Short mmCIF file of C-alpha atoms in Angstrom, two decimals:
data_model
loop_
_atom_site.label_atom_id
_atom_site.label_comp_id
_atom_site.label_asym_id
_atom_site.label_seq_id
_atom_site.Cartn_x
_atom_site.Cartn_y
_atom_site.Cartn_z
CA MET A 579 -56.49 145.48 51.28
CA LYS A 580 -53.02 147.03 51.53
CA GLY A 581 -53.39 147.20 55.32
CA THR A 582 -54.38 143.53 55.48
CA LEU A 583 -51.39 142.49 53.38
CA THR A 584 -49.09 144.62 55.54
CA SER A 585 -50.47 142.99 58.71
CA LEU A 586 -50.09 139.54 57.15
CA GLY A 587 -46.51 140.40 56.21
CA GLU A 588 -45.78 141.54 59.77
CA LEU A 589 -47.28 138.32 61.17
CA LEU A 590 -45.15 136.20 58.83
CA SER A 591 -42.05 138.24 59.63
CA PHE A 592 -42.73 137.83 63.36
CA PHE A 593 -43.16 134.07 62.88
CA GLY A 594 -39.88 134.02 60.95
CA GLU A 595 -38.10 135.74 63.85
CA ILE A 596 -39.36 133.05 66.22
CA ILE A 597 -38.12 130.32 63.89
CA LEU A 598 -34.72 132.01 63.64
CA ALA A 599 -34.54 132.30 67.44
CA LEU A 600 -34.79 128.50 67.62
CA LYS A 601 -31.09 128.23 66.75
CA ASN A 602 -30.25 129.67 70.18
CA ILE A 603 -32.99 127.85 72.06
CA TRP A 604 -30.53 126.48 74.63
CA LEU A 605 -29.90 130.06 75.81
CA TYR A 606 -33.52 130.44 76.83
CA PHE A 607 -33.97 127.22 78.79
CA ARG A 608 -34.64 129.08 82.06
CA GLU A 609 -37.26 131.29 80.43
CA ILE A 610 -38.95 128.27 78.80
CA ARG A 611 -39.07 126.51 82.17
CA ASP A 612 -40.54 129.59 83.90
CA SER A 613 -43.18 130.05 81.19
CA PHE A 614 -44.00 126.34 81.34
CA TYR A 615 -44.66 126.52 85.10
CA GLU A 616 -46.59 129.76 84.79
CA PHE A 617 -48.82 128.50 81.99
CA SER A 618 -49.38 125.01 83.40
CA LEU A 619 -49.67 125.46 87.17
CA GLY A 620 -51.18 128.92 86.77
CA SER A 621 -53.91 127.66 84.44
CA LEU A 622 -54.59 124.32 86.12
CA PRO A 623 -57.18 125.37 88.75
CA LEU A 624 -59.20 127.21 86.10
CA ILE A 625 -58.99 124.29 83.67
CA LEU A 626 -60.14 121.84 86.36
CA ILE A 627 -63.17 123.93 87.30
CA VAL A 628 -64.15 124.51 83.68
CA SER A 629 -63.63 120.82 82.81
CA ILE A 630 -65.97 119.75 85.59
CA PHE A 631 -68.68 122.01 84.19
CA VAL A 632 -67.91 120.86 80.63
CA GLY A 633 -68.61 117.32 81.82
CA PHE A 634 -71.80 118.28 83.60
CA SER A 635 -73.23 120.33 80.75
CA THR A 636 -72.25 117.86 78.00
CA ALA A 637 -73.83 115.01 79.96
CA ALA A 638 -76.98 117.02 80.62
CA SER A 639 -77.24 117.92 76.92
CA GLY A 640 -76.55 114.31 75.87
CA LEU A 641 -79.27 112.99 78.11
CA TYR A 642 -81.70 115.63 76.86
CA ILE A 643 -80.94 115.11 73.15
CA ALA A 644 -81.09 111.29 73.25
CA LEU A 645 -84.40 110.05 71.90
CA PRO A 646 -86.44 107.74 74.10
CA GLY A 647 -85.27 104.18 73.61
CA THR A 648 -81.71 105.13 72.61
CA PRO A 649 -79.35 102.48 74.06
CA SER A 650 -77.59 103.85 77.15
CA TYR A 651 -74.14 102.96 75.84
CA LEU A 652 -74.73 105.16 72.74
CA ILE A 653 -75.51 108.10 74.99
CA GLY A 654 -72.27 107.44 76.92
CA SER A 655 -70.32 107.26 73.68
CA GLY A 656 -71.91 110.50 72.37
CA ILE A 657 -71.07 112.37 75.55
CA PHE A 658 -67.48 111.08 75.47
CA LYS A 659 -66.88 112.04 71.84
CA GLY A 660 -68.49 115.43 72.30
CA ILE A 661 -66.12 116.14 75.16
CA ILE A 662 -62.88 114.93 73.60
CA LEU A 663 -63.37 116.21 70.06
CA GLU A 664 -65.05 119.56 70.44
CA ILE A 665 -66.14 121.03 73.71
CA GLU A 666 -63.09 120.47 75.90
CA PRO A 667 -60.42 121.46 73.29
CA VAL A 668 -62.30 124.56 72.10
CA LEU A 669 -63.18 125.77 75.58
CA LEU A 670 -59.61 125.11 76.69
CA GLY A 671 -58.38 127.15 73.71
CA LEU A 672 -60.65 130.08 74.54
CA LEU A 673 -59.61 129.90 78.19
CA LEU A 674 -55.96 129.95 77.16
CA VAL A 675 -56.60 133.09 75.14
CA GLY A 676 -57.87 134.76 78.29
CA ARG A 677 -55.33 133.28 80.64
CA ILE A 678 -52.17 133.14 78.49
CA GLY A 679 -52.83 135.35 75.45
CA ALA A 680 -54.14 138.34 77.40
CA GLY A 681 -51.54 137.86 80.13
CA VAL A 682 -48.62 137.75 77.69
CA SER A 683 -49.98 140.70 75.70
CA ALA A 684 -50.39 142.88 78.81
CA GLU A 685 -47.00 141.84 80.23
CA LEU A 686 -45.05 142.52 77.03
CA GLY A 687 -47.11 145.65 76.41
CA SER A 688 -46.19 147.17 79.76
CA MET A 689 -42.55 146.20 79.14
CA LYS A 690 -42.75 148.01 75.82
CA VAL A 691 -44.20 151.14 77.41
CA SER A 692 -41.54 151.20 80.15
CA GLU A 693 -38.70 150.83 77.59
CA GLN A 694 -37.76 147.36 78.85
CA ILE A 695 -38.04 145.95 75.32
CA GLU A 696 -35.67 148.63 74.04
CA ALA A 697 -33.37 147.88 76.97
CA LEU A 698 -33.26 144.23 75.88
CA ARG A 699 -32.37 145.26 72.34
CA ALA A 700 -29.75 147.64 73.72
CA LEU A 701 -28.23 144.69 75.58
CA GLY A 702 -28.02 142.80 72.29
CA ILE A 703 -30.72 140.33 73.37
CA PRO A 704 -33.45 139.68 70.78
CA PRO A 705 -36.95 139.98 72.31
CA SER A 706 -38.15 137.31 69.86
CA GLY A 707 -35.77 134.83 71.49
CA PHE A 708 -35.81 135.91 75.11
CA LEU A 709 -39.49 136.81 75.48
CA VAL A 710 -41.48 135.27 72.64
CA LEU A 711 -39.91 131.90 71.91
CA PRO A 712 -40.21 130.61 75.53
CA ARG A 713 -43.87 131.61 75.70
CA VAL A 714 -44.73 130.07 72.33
CA ILE A 715 -42.96 126.81 73.22
CA ALA A 716 -44.64 126.73 76.64
CA GLY A 717 -48.00 127.36 74.95
CA LEU A 718 -47.38 124.48 72.54
CA ILE A 719 -46.36 122.04 75.29
CA THR A 720 -48.60 122.93 78.21
CA SER A 721 -51.93 123.04 76.42
CA PRO A 722 -52.01 119.31 75.48
CA LEU A 723 -51.03 118.43 79.06
CA LEU A 724 -53.80 120.64 80.42
CA LEU A 725 -56.19 119.08 77.92
CA ILE A 726 -55.41 115.53 79.05
CA ILE A 727 -55.96 116.47 82.70
CA GLY A 728 -59.12 118.32 81.68
CA TYR A 729 -60.37 115.25 79.78
CA TRP A 730 -60.26 113.12 82.93
CA PHE A 731 -62.14 115.66 85.01
CA ALA A 732 -64.72 116.33 82.30
CA ILE A 733 -65.40 112.63 81.65
CA LEU A 734 -65.58 111.83 85.35
CA SER A 735 -68.00 114.67 86.04
CA ALA A 736 -70.03 113.71 82.95
CA TYR A 737 -70.30 110.16 84.28
CA LEU A 738 -71.34 111.44 87.75
CA LEU A 739 -74.18 113.45 86.26
CA ALA A 740 -75.20 110.78 83.74
CA SER A 741 -75.16 108.03 86.39
CA ALA A 742 -78.68 109.05 87.36
CA ARG A 743 -79.84 107.43 84.08
CA ILE A 744 -76.90 105.39 82.77
CA SER A 745 -75.05 102.65 84.59
CA ALA A 746 -71.27 102.77 84.84
CA PHE A 747 -71.13 99.59 82.76
CA ASP A 748 -73.11 101.12 79.88
CA PHE A 749 -71.20 104.42 80.04
CA LEU A 750 -67.85 102.63 79.81
CA LYS A 751 -69.16 100.16 77.23
CA GLY A 752 -70.13 103.10 74.98
CA ILE A 753 -66.70 104.64 75.36
CA ARG A 754 -64.90 101.33 74.68
CA LEU A 755 -67.02 100.27 71.70
CA PHE A 756 -66.46 103.44 69.70
CA PHE A 757 -63.13 104.51 71.12
CA GLU A 758 -60.58 105.68 68.55
CA MET A 759 -57.12 106.73 69.65
CA ARG A 760 -56.99 109.03 66.64
CA GLU A 761 -59.70 111.19 68.21
CA ILE A 762 -57.61 111.74 71.32
CA LEU A 763 -54.69 112.71 69.08
CA VAL A 764 -56.94 115.13 67.21
CA GLY A 765 -57.82 116.76 70.54
CA ILE A 766 -54.14 117.00 71.44
CA ILE A 767 -53.24 118.54 68.07
CA LYS A 768 -56.07 121.04 68.52
CA ALA A 769 -54.95 121.96 72.03
CA SER A 770 -51.36 122.43 70.89
CA THR A 771 -52.47 124.62 68.00
CA PHE A 772 -54.68 126.71 70.27
CA GLY A 773 -51.89 127.10 72.83
CA PHE A 774 -49.61 128.32 70.05
CA ILE A 775 -52.23 130.77 68.78
CA ALA A 776 -52.79 132.21 72.28
CA ALA A 777 -49.07 132.73 72.99
CA PHE A 778 -48.23 133.86 69.44
CA PHE A 779 -50.90 136.55 69.20
CA GLY A 780 -50.31 137.60 72.81
CA SER A 781 -46.66 138.19 71.96
CA PHE A 782 -47.30 139.78 68.57
CA PHE A 783 -49.80 142.34 69.82
CA GLY A 784 -47.92 142.77 73.11
CA LEU A 785 -44.83 143.92 71.23
CA SER A 786 -46.69 146.14 68.77
CA PRO A 787 -46.05 149.89 69.06
CA LYS A 788 -48.22 151.55 71.67
CA GLU A 789 -48.55 154.59 73.85
CA GLY A 790 -49.33 154.32 77.55
CA ALA A 791 -51.73 152.24 79.58
CA ARG A 792 -54.61 152.79 77.18
CA GLY A 793 -52.52 151.27 74.38
CA VAL A 794 -51.73 148.23 76.53
CA GLY A 795 -55.43 147.77 77.26
CA TYR A 796 -56.42 148.21 73.64
CA TRP A 797 -53.89 145.70 72.29
CA THR A 798 -54.78 143.20 75.01
CA MET A 799 -58.39 143.41 73.84
CA VAL A 800 -57.24 142.99 70.22
CA THR A 801 -55.28 139.91 71.30
CA VAL A 802 -58.33 138.29 72.90
CA VAL A 803 -60.63 139.01 69.96
CA THR A 804 -58.16 138.01 67.22
CA ALA A 805 -56.85 134.87 68.95
CA SER A 806 -60.40 133.72 69.78
CA LEU A 807 -61.45 134.07 66.15
CA PHE A 808 -58.31 132.29 64.96
CA ILE A 809 -58.96 129.45 67.40
CA LEU A 810 -62.51 128.95 66.15
CA PHE A 811 -61.27 129.07 62.55
CA ALA A 812 -58.40 126.67 63.31
CA ASN A 813 -60.83 124.30 65.01
CA TYR A 814 -63.00 124.25 61.90
CA LEU A 815 -59.97 123.79 59.65
CA LEU A 816 -58.59 120.93 61.74
CA ASN A 817 -61.99 119.22 61.77
CA ILE A 818 -62.02 119.28 57.98
CA LEU A 819 -58.39 118.24 57.56
CA ILE A 820 -57.84 115.55 60.15
CA LEU A 821 -61.18 114.19 61.30
CA MET B 519 -14.74 155.83 67.13
CA ILE B 520 -18.32 157.06 66.71
CA GLU B 521 -18.98 159.10 63.57
CA VAL B 522 -22.35 160.70 62.98
CA SER B 523 -22.77 162.64 59.75
CA GLY B 524 -25.68 164.47 58.18
CA LEU B 525 -28.12 162.92 60.63
CA SER B 526 -31.76 163.98 60.29
CA LYS B 527 -34.76 162.62 62.11
CA SER B 528 -38.35 163.84 62.21
CA PHE B 529 -41.47 162.78 64.07
CA ASN B 530 -44.88 163.64 62.60
CA HIS B 531 -43.17 165.94 60.07
CA GLN B 532 -41.54 167.89 62.93
CA PRO B 533 -37.74 167.87 62.49
CA VAL B 534 -35.90 166.90 65.70
CA LEU B 535 -32.39 166.40 64.34
CA SER B 536 -31.33 168.09 61.13
CA ASP B 537 -28.05 167.47 59.35
CA LEU B 538 -26.30 166.78 62.66
CA ASN B 539 -22.60 165.88 62.74
CA LEU B 540 -20.59 164.42 65.62
CA ILE B 541 -17.29 162.61 65.99
CA VAL B 542 -16.38 160.98 69.30
CA GLN B 543 -12.82 159.67 69.55
CA ASP B 544 -11.98 156.52 71.49
CA GLY B 545 -11.61 157.23 75.21
CA GLU B 546 -13.29 160.63 74.91
CA MET B 547 -16.14 161.85 77.14
CA VAL B 548 -18.69 164.07 75.43
CA LEU B 549 -21.41 165.92 77.26
CA ILE B 550 -24.40 166.96 75.16
CA MET B 551 -26.59 169.53 76.80
CA GLY B 552 -29.93 170.86 75.77
CA GLU B 553 -33.40 171.64 76.94
CA SER B 554 -35.98 168.92 77.45
CA GLY B 555 -37.47 167.79 74.17
CA CYS B 556 -34.65 169.11 71.97
CA GLY B 557 -33.80 165.60 70.67
CA LYS B 558 -31.04 164.42 73.01
CA THR B 559 -32.63 161.01 73.61
CA VAL B 560 -33.42 160.64 69.90
CA LEU B 561 -29.73 161.27 69.12
CA LEU B 562 -28.56 158.60 71.59
CA LYS B 563 -31.12 156.06 70.40
CA THR B 564 -30.09 156.71 66.80
CA ILE B 565 -26.43 156.23 67.68
CA ASN B 566 -27.04 152.72 68.99
CA GLY B 567 -29.56 151.84 66.29
CA LEU B 568 -32.72 151.76 68.41
CA LEU B 569 -34.08 154.42 66.04
CA LYS B 570 -33.45 154.63 62.31
CA PRO B 571 -32.48 158.05 60.94
CA ASP B 572 -34.41 159.59 58.08
CA LYS B 573 -31.13 160.73 56.54
CA GLY B 574 -27.44 160.54 57.32
CA SER B 575 -25.27 157.84 58.77
CA VAL B 576 -23.92 156.51 62.06
CA LEU B 577 -20.60 154.69 61.97
CA ILE B 578 -19.42 152.64 64.94
CA ASP B 579 -15.80 151.59 64.47
CA GLY B 580 -16.27 152.20 60.76
CA VAL B 581 -19.42 150.10 60.43
CA GLU B 582 -22.47 151.97 59.16
CA ILE B 583 -25.07 150.68 61.57
CA ASN B 584 -28.20 152.28 60.16
CA LYS B 585 -28.06 149.98 57.15
CA LEU B 586 -27.71 146.81 59.22
CA PRO B 587 -30.59 144.41 59.87
CA GLU B 588 -31.69 144.02 63.50
CA SER B 589 -29.83 140.70 63.86
CA GLU B 590 -26.52 142.41 62.97
CA LEU B 591 -27.33 145.46 65.07
CA LEU B 592 -27.71 143.23 68.14
CA LYS B 593 -24.06 142.20 67.69
CA ILE B 594 -22.92 145.84 67.39
CA ARG B 595 -24.92 146.84 70.46
CA ILE B 596 -23.00 144.37 72.59
CA LYS B 597 -20.17 146.89 72.67
CA ILE B 598 -22.43 149.87 73.36
CA GLY B 599 -23.78 150.34 76.88
CA PHE B 600 -26.97 152.37 77.16
CA VAL B 601 -28.38 153.79 80.40
CA PHE B 602 -31.98 154.83 79.81
CA GLN B 603 -33.50 157.91 81.37
CA SER B 604 -36.27 155.69 82.75
CA ASP B 605 -33.63 153.13 83.94
CA ALA B 606 -35.63 150.44 82.07
CA LEU B 607 -34.74 147.76 84.61
CA PHE B 608 -36.52 144.46 84.03
CA ASP B 609 -39.18 144.71 86.71
CA SER B 610 -39.84 140.99 87.05
CA LEU B 611 -36.13 140.26 87.64
CA ASN B 612 -34.27 141.09 90.83
CA VAL B 613 -31.09 143.18 90.88
CA TYR B 614 -28.84 140.13 90.52
CA GLU B 615 -30.83 138.79 87.56
CA ASN B 616 -30.91 142.22 85.91
CA LEU B 617 -27.12 142.37 86.02
CA ALA B 618 -26.52 138.70 85.22
CA LEU B 619 -28.83 138.56 82.20
CA PHE B 620 -26.37 139.88 79.63
CA LEU B 621 -23.55 137.67 80.98
CA ARG B 622 -25.81 134.60 80.92
CA MET B 623 -26.86 135.30 77.33
CA GLN B 624 -23.21 135.73 76.34
CA ARG B 625 -22.30 132.54 78.25
CA ARG B 626 -19.61 134.41 80.19
CA PRO B 627 -17.99 132.67 83.17
CA ASN B 628 -17.94 133.73 86.86
CA ILE B 629 -21.23 135.56 86.70
CA THR B 630 -21.74 135.86 90.46
CA GLU B 631 -18.29 137.41 90.98
CA GLN B 632 -18.86 139.89 88.17
CA VAL B 633 -22.28 140.88 89.51
CA LYS B 634 -20.78 141.48 92.97
CA GLU B 635 -17.95 143.50 91.45
CA ALA B 636 -20.37 145.69 89.49
CA LEU B 637 -22.65 146.20 92.49
CA SER B 638 -19.63 147.07 94.59
CA PHE B 639 -18.62 149.63 91.94
CA VAL B 640 -21.96 151.42 92.30
CA GLY B 641 -22.12 150.91 96.08
CA LEU B 642 -25.05 148.52 96.13
CA LEU B 643 -23.47 145.29 97.29
CA GLY B 644 -26.00 143.34 99.33
CA LYS B 645 -29.02 144.46 97.26
CA GLU B 646 -28.88 141.47 94.91
CA ARG B 647 -32.27 140.04 95.91
CA PHE B 648 -34.18 143.32 95.72
CA LEU B 649 -36.71 143.85 92.96
CA PRO B 650 -36.50 147.19 91.10
CA SER B 651 -39.82 148.22 92.68
CA GLU B 652 -38.16 147.94 96.10
CA LEU B 653 -35.37 150.39 95.25
CA SER B 654 -35.27 154.20 95.45
CA GLY B 655 -34.85 156.31 92.30
CA GLY B 656 -31.14 156.81 92.95
CA MET B 657 -30.57 153.11 93.57
CA LYS B 658 -32.40 152.19 90.36
CA LYS B 659 -30.15 154.53 88.41
CA ARG B 660 -27.06 152.97 89.98
CA VAL B 661 -28.33 149.46 89.13
CA ALA B 662 -28.96 150.63 85.56
CA ILE B 663 -25.37 151.90 85.39
CA ALA B 664 -24.07 148.65 86.92
CA ARG B 665 -26.03 146.65 84.31
CA GLU B 666 -24.04 148.42 81.62
CA ILE B 667 -20.68 148.52 83.42
CA ILE B 668 -20.76 144.75 83.90
CA ARG B 669 -20.76 144.34 80.13
CA LYS B 670 -17.45 146.22 79.90
CA PRO B 671 -18.67 148.01 76.78
CA LYS B 672 -16.34 150.01 74.58
CA TYR B 673 -18.90 152.83 74.39
CA LEU B 674 -21.32 154.06 77.01
CA LEU B 675 -24.35 156.24 76.31
CA LEU B 676 -26.06 157.84 79.31
CA ASP B 677 -29.45 159.44 78.88
CA GLU B 678 -30.18 162.06 81.57
CA PRO B 679 -28.37 160.09 84.30
CA THR B 680 -29.43 162.51 87.04
CA ALA B 681 -33.04 163.06 85.97
CA ASN B 682 -35.42 163.14 88.94
CA LEU B 683 -32.60 162.70 91.46
CA ASP B 684 -31.98 164.89 94.49
CA GLY B 685 -28.66 166.66 95.13
CA GLU B 686 -27.16 163.82 97.14
CA ASN B 687 -27.97 161.14 94.56
CA THR B 688 -26.81 163.43 91.76
CA GLY B 689 -23.47 163.67 93.56
CA VAL B 690 -23.25 159.87 93.73
CA ILE B 691 -23.96 159.56 89.99
CA VAL B 692 -21.41 162.28 89.17
CA GLU B 693 -18.78 160.37 91.17
CA LEU B 694 -19.67 157.20 89.27
CA ILE B 695 -19.26 159.01 85.95
CA LYS B 696 -15.82 160.20 87.07
CA LYS B 697 -14.87 156.61 87.97
CA MET B 698 -16.04 155.43 84.55
CA GLN B 699 -13.99 158.21 82.94
CA MET B 700 -10.92 156.87 84.71
CA MET B 701 -11.66 153.45 83.20
CA GLY B 702 -11.17 155.03 79.77
CA MET B 703 -14.62 154.26 78.46
CA THR B 704 -15.77 156.30 75.46
CA THR B 705 -18.83 158.03 76.84
CA ILE B 706 -21.61 160.26 75.59
CA ILE B 707 -23.81 161.83 78.24
CA VAL B 708 -26.91 163.79 77.37
CA THR B 709 -28.35 165.97 80.09
CA HIS B 710 -29.89 169.30 80.88
CA ASP B 711 -28.39 169.22 84.40
CA PRO B 712 -25.63 171.88 84.80
CA ARG B 713 -24.34 170.03 87.91
CA ILE B 714 -22.88 167.35 85.62
CA ARG B 715 -21.20 169.94 83.38
CA ASP B 716 -19.75 171.75 86.37
CA ASN B 717 -18.23 168.62 87.90
CA ILE B 718 -16.98 166.59 84.97
CA GLU B 719 -14.10 167.18 82.58
CA ALA B 720 -15.61 166.59 79.18
CA ARG B 721 -16.10 168.12 75.76
CA VAL B 722 -19.37 170.01 76.02
CA LEU B 723 -21.76 170.37 73.11
CA PHE B 724 -25.16 172.00 72.95
CA LEU B 725 -28.05 170.57 70.96
CA ARG B 726 -30.17 173.38 69.55
CA GLY B 727 -32.34 173.50 66.45
CA GLY B 728 -31.47 169.90 65.66
CA LYS B 729 -27.71 170.63 65.45
CA LEU B 730 -24.77 170.42 67.82
CA TRP B 731 -22.81 173.51 68.84
CA GLU B 732 -19.49 173.72 70.66
CA GLY B 733 -19.47 175.43 74.07
CA ARG B 734 -19.02 175.12 77.79
#
């Protein structure tokens, strides 16, 4: 119990440092830009491939689940909502944990081991501002952009697979009839939250005390496990709160 | 002035520094010698607040730094240069970016000129675009020194500046230390290398049993 409270305190303190670093955000513009490019362009090919398969598998499941006689446009609508509300945001979040969270954790961890973090502090530069803030901001901003691009690829691939049984007219009619802008916004809020979680935990565990390469590997694994669980929990929480 | 009094520090219940006292006057160069593992690095890291002492105090220009929060320590450290034994260059930044980082964060003007001046000082002009991984051990050490020199710190702490260097590179570093001495920088060097002691005019102290002893 005491250990849990201590960890919670450290997490809150780390979050507080990031908030405090915001007052000098203009100093870290270059680092934010670099992280933005790394997270967005670096993750894009993976997101596109995964989105195509999200579309295929959601469409295949939708066609399988639909009872005989179900109007085609309802199947189209079901596939669309499944993609935008759940499957694409959650899978994107879990991918970001692997791509961004693990990457940040390993990068900062190896910097810690090679005394580069101490060197930053010795230069009077706060790691929370120079290293963490840019990554957290980039995580917050890039994930919704990746999600929107992923949406298009997932929906297009879902349509391609479903077109064997549903006409384009019915597929689009289903989307239009039950379309709610709020649901897209929910997906965007989810993606942003998941991007934050990936970058935040990657940074937190990356900067935690460690010894050698084994420590870097261990804390990278902890990052992936913890951030994945937090993403699934946050997804559930957001579904309850804003859907 | 740097004033260290009653400093104690232990790791895993093993005392490394015990009731250590040290005063370094402005403009003075102090050489602290001792065997590997005797606590030289711990002493330097405690002096610039990277490590917190278990007991005792460290005063930099009259400010007791071990009671300051990290945000205040960062401000104090701006006037303390620190050359790490491992060099600790930022491996994803090239030489220019390593040197320019501090100036950029402090929003200082004429960064390019200052970087060239510092690289010229350590004899590495023209290596701006090299990554640390593309430099030899001696070059890395000189870049690490340049990264601190460029800050024009009041105090300079050097941790084993000739560790893992051959005779020729050691000579280069010794010459650099002499040049820095002429600049009037208050400097503390910790080393176990007698070649530094033999070639530099400095007050020599020995770290043994967690305490400092006068000697030459």
